[in-house]
Structures are given as C-alpha cells and as structure tokens.
Amino acid sequence: MTIGGVTKKRTLKKEQDEVYTMDGSVDYSGHPASRQETGRWFASNIILVNQGLATLAFFGVGVNLVLFLTRVLGENNADAANAVSKWTGTVYIFSLVGAFLSDAYWGRFKTCAIFQIIFVVGLASVSLCTYLFLLTPKGCGDRLTSCGKHTSMEMGLFYFSIYLVALGYGGYQPNIATFGADQFDEEYQKESHSKVAFFSYFYLAMNLGSLFSNTILGYFEDEGMWALGFWASAASAFMALVMFLVRTPKYRHFKATGNPLSRLSQVLIAAIRKWRTEMPEGERLYEAEEKECSTDGNRKLLHSEGFKFLDKAAYINSGDFYNQEQGLRNPWRLCPITQVEEVKCILRLLPIWLCTIIYSVVFTQMASLFVEQGAAMKTTIANFRIPAASMSSFDILSVVVFVFFYRRVLDPLMSRLRKRESGGLTELHRMGIGLIIAVLAMISAGIVECYRLKYAIKDCPHCKAPNPSTLSIFWQIPQYVFIGASEVFMYVGQLEFFNAQAPDGLKSFGSALCMTSISLGNYVSSLIVSIVMKISTEDHMPGWIPGNLNKGHLDRFYFLLAALTTVDFVVYILCARSYKRIKMEGKFGEEHTQISYDV
C-alpha cells in the first residue's frame, strides 16, 4: 500500500514538473509559471535582441563622448577625460541601485522597464539638446571646425541628460541578464542547459551591439554628425523598450524579497548579541514557517558548514520571542537558517569577486593604453588612416568567434572527456582560463611594444604623428584577440557563477558584482599607473608612460600587469579550491545543489 502511495506521489510530481516550473517562478499575474506558455527561448530571444539594441544605444553616446566634450563643448583633454571617467563610474554605481531596487521591492521586470524608460528619455534629451543648442555654428564638431561657446544652462542640460542615460543604463544592466536567465528553470534538466547557454549568447549580443556603435555610429560622429548618431541611439533604445514590453505576458518572474540590507544586518546583529552563547553539538537551528519566511516563493537555503559564528543567529535563546505561544520572534535576535545562509553565500562570493578585479585592470587597458600604443604605430594603408580605437573591433570579432567555439566545440568535447552531462568546464574553471589568457594578452602587448620601440623613428621633426614608428598597427591584433578570448571565459563565467551562486533573493546583486568589478578595475588601473609613474620618474627620468611613448617603457608596464595577473591567478586558485557551493531545497522539498566547483 505504501509502495503504491509513493508511486502515485512520484507520478503526480512528474505531471506537475511538466506543467509548472519548479524554481518558484510565477507568471505576470502572480500564479505559478506555466512551463509551456512562459519563458524559455521564445521569451529570452527578445531579451537578447533588447540587450543588443540597448548596448548599441549606450555606446553610441559613450564611445565618442570624450571627443564630443572637446570638439563641441570646448573642454580641454584632461577635463574631458576626467568627466568621462566620472560618468562611466556613475554607470556602475547606478547598477548597484538597480540591483537593490529589483531584489528588494520592484522585481526584475518592473525595474528593467522603469530604467529603460529613463534610458530612452535621457537619450532623447541628449539628442534634442545637441541638435537645438550645442551644434552652433552649423556643421561644427568635426576635426576641423570647433563649436562656439555655450551658456551654463545649455551645458547643464547636456550633463543632466547624459547622467539620465547613466542612471537608465546602469540601473537596467544588472537586471536584464538575470531576468533573461529567469526564463529557464534550472531545476528542470531540459531547461538547465539552456540557462547556462543564455549567458554566452547574452554577452555575444552585447558585443554585436557595441560593434555597430564603435564602427558605423563612431564614424558618423567622428565626421561631425553628432545629432544623427545620438538620434540613432535614442531610436535603438526605444525599439528595445517596445520589444521588451510586447512580450510581457510571456515572461517568468520572481517576487521581490524585501530589503536585503535589513536581512543581512539582522543576522550580523543577532550573531553579535549571542557571541558568548555556547551552542551544543547537534542543536537544531531555527527554521521559519512559510507564513513568515522573508523569501516567500523562493527556494530555501540548507544549512552549510563554515562561518559557525553566524549560526548563533539561528540558535534559539530565551527572550528571542515576543510571544512564544504565537511564535512572534524578534528578528534582531533570532533569524531563520535560510537568512543566515544568505549572509554566508555573500561572504563566500567576496574572495572570488576580489580576484576578478585585477582581470578588469587588464581589460581596461584596451580602451586606454592599447589605443595610445596603436596611435604611436604606422596607422596608414595607402592614403587611408586607421583610427587606433577602431582596433577594438578585433576584440569584438574575437568574442563572437570564441563564444561559438566554446559552445559548439570546446564544451561538448570537455563534456565527453570528463563524462559529465552538465557541461565540460565549470564557471570557476573558465574564469581561471580567462586569467591565463589575460596574462598572454599582456605578454603579447609587451612584446609588440618592444618591437614598436625598436622600429620607432627617434628624431622626426617633420612627421605628422607625435610618436611615429614604422611598425604596422596590425601587429596589435593578437593582443586584442587574446583579450576577446579571455572575456568569453572570464566575464561570461562571472555572469553564470554569480547568478548560480547568489540566493534567489539576491540574483540581481550577483549580476551587479560583475559591473562593479569593471568599475573597480578602472580605479585600480589608475592607481597602478600613478604609482608606476611616481616611482619611474625619479631622478629626472621620463617614466614608463610619458607623453612621448618613444621615450618611455610601456612594455615594462605591460609585463608588470602580466606578473600581477599571474599572482592573482595563484590566489584565485586557492580561493576557488576552498569555495563551498550553495545548497538549496527545491520547490518540492528535495535538496538541490549546484555542480562541483573544484578547480
């Protein structure tokens, strides 16, 4: 009789699996999400197109912003570069704002929609302000014709507009990646593989969008057609918003879980209050009832070893309840184990995240020192001049090639060799490979710089270029290709890893970690450059990175970054080996664990 009851229960569960998702996702009306009518690729494909169009729109403004500030607004190079750095950093700060609002109150769909509207309004305002007020006299803003002076109101309106763009894109970016992944049920084997593949295609969509803006739009803007470029960006963002909203009934959603800062603070305060309390071995820790669970609708986290001090927050003491009979607990004295495990998850992620910052330092060189190095090389073929910044197209093409190479060749091959159905290389494996390839990129750049210096023209008063060299700029292709390949392994791996290892109530925060890694990489890069220049310019030496690169040693700086990335890789290996994977309880009560992340 018991066997028959078990069989009937399993049959019922299987039928439920086929009809509804098992990860706690819901449809737009708040009902359990239908597996057949919501989510999957017919919903996520729209999100991929949305991401490509939004990236095109953002970089359509950002890629040449420093030129706009100097040519149109009349700012000097230092002030323009500083303004762009502040603007870029603000984008990443706003990503944390968007992630917080998404996880705490609005949910990912509403957050994406609201910030995309702000994004469109900001781009339209930039376009309108530029067309009506800034491009005076007509035809100014190209390489030859500077624009006239502008009033404080016109300048203020422009800066207000571009910071609206930063707010919209920054708040939207960490949520759209996670929202796209939400369309696949990771507890359902047929969809879990698609969820992993989604992040690769998401990063591919980003690069394809930036490829168009870096080439076509970049060319028009460089020729002085700023209004056309900005209006094209606004139109692209508007199309992305419309396509996103049209699919509203087909999306899967996760409910917002309330303020995560208060939940994390409650655990820390409760643990500190009980720091002298002795916990008997095997003592049962507090688990919240469904009606009071702070992450209602999401999967519970199972107790894990490590950070034993935090377990005290879930240990029941006298005085932890306002009313013992009714079960009214003081949340600042007693926290359920799921809430405690949220804090443990974040603490375990931090060492891995810190190791990604040095990689971002390497990545940022592509937009700065790589361009300066390229400008000091031979940039002409016949009478055609190759903009040094356009060499980043090889990075984007490398990303496209390696995404398909990994998805279609390497991953299936490694799956067969390792005899695993869930994929060949884990996220941590791929992030480690990304660090190794980043070392190769810096070594390649350093070798090219050695040869650039060897073929540099030392004394050339009549040359048009300030730092001429007979070495062709196309020798930079390998370092750009290496950077692109490393992105596929590192940044795609990061997106997958932080999404998979963050609790359900903090998924957007996990995606925001990737963006803050890039932001901190910019700041650390500036710090390293400042330290290097301070040390290398002593005794009246020109330093490693002077204005005239022929008098410096940029190659040594590249080799220094290669050495720092190698040290970072060793630290990363130690952190990855000691990492403990997240453990969840599925919708039907089974233990659900992520795949092994040993390196």
Short mmCIF file of N, CA and C in Angstrom, two decimals, residues 533 536-548 551-553:
data_model
loop_
_atom_site.label_atom_id
_atom_site.label_comp_id
_atom_site.label_asym_id
_atom_site.label_seq_id
_atom_site.Cartn_x
_atom_site.Cartn_y
_atom_site.Cartn_z
N MET A 533 54.25 55.69 -12.36
CA MET A 533 54.82 56.94 -12.85
C MET A 533 55.58 57.69 -11.75
N SER A 536 58.88 55.62 -11.41
CA SER A 536 59.74 55.57 -12.59
C SER A 536 60.20 56.94 -13.08
N THR A 537 59.60 58.01 -12.56
CA THR A 537 60.02 59.35 -12.99
C THR A 537 61.01 60.00 -12.03
N GLU A 538 61.51 59.27 -11.05
CA GLU A 538 62.51 59.83 -10.14
C GLU A 538 63.84 60.04 -10.86
N ASP A 539 64.63 60.93 -10.34
CA ASP A 539 65.95 61.27 -10.92
C ASP A 539 65.81 61.79 -12.35
N HIS A 540 64.73 62.56 -12.59
CA HIS A 540 64.51 63.22 -13.87
C HIS A 540 64.35 62.24 -15.03
N MET A 541 63.94 61.03 -14.75
CA MET A 541 63.66 60.06 -15.80
C MET A 541 62.27 60.33 -16.38
N PRO A 542 62.03 60.03 -17.67
CA PRO A 542 60.72 60.32 -18.26
C PRO A 542 59.60 59.41 -17.77
N GLY A 543 59.94 58.29 -17.13
CA GLY A 543 58.93 57.36 -16.66
C GLY A 543 58.56 56.33 -17.71
N TRP A 544 57.77 55.33 -17.30
CA TRP A 544 57.41 54.24 -18.21
C TRP A 544 56.35 54.67 -19.22
N ILE A 545 55.48 55.62 -18.84
CA ILE A 545 54.38 56.01 -19.73
C ILE A 545 54.37 57.53 -19.89
N PRO A 546 55.35 58.09 -20.57
CA PRO A 546 55.37 59.54 -20.78
C PRO A 546 54.46 59.96 -21.93
N GLY A 547 54.38 61.25 -22.19
CA GLY A 547 53.57 61.74 -23.30
C GLY A 547 54.08 61.22 -24.62
N ASN A 548 55.42 61.18 -24.77
CA ASN A 548 56.04 60.60 -25.95
C ASN A 548 56.45 59.17 -25.62
N LYS A 551 60.03 57.64 -25.62
CA LYS A 551 60.98 57.93 -24.55
C LYS A 551 60.69 57.12 -23.29
N GLY A 552 59.66 56.29 -23.32
CA GLY A 552 59.26 55.53 -22.14
C GLY A 552 59.48 54.04 -22.28
N HIS A 553 58.83 53.29 -21.42
CA HIS A 553 58.93 51.83 -21.42
C HIS A 553 57.55 51.24 -21.12
#
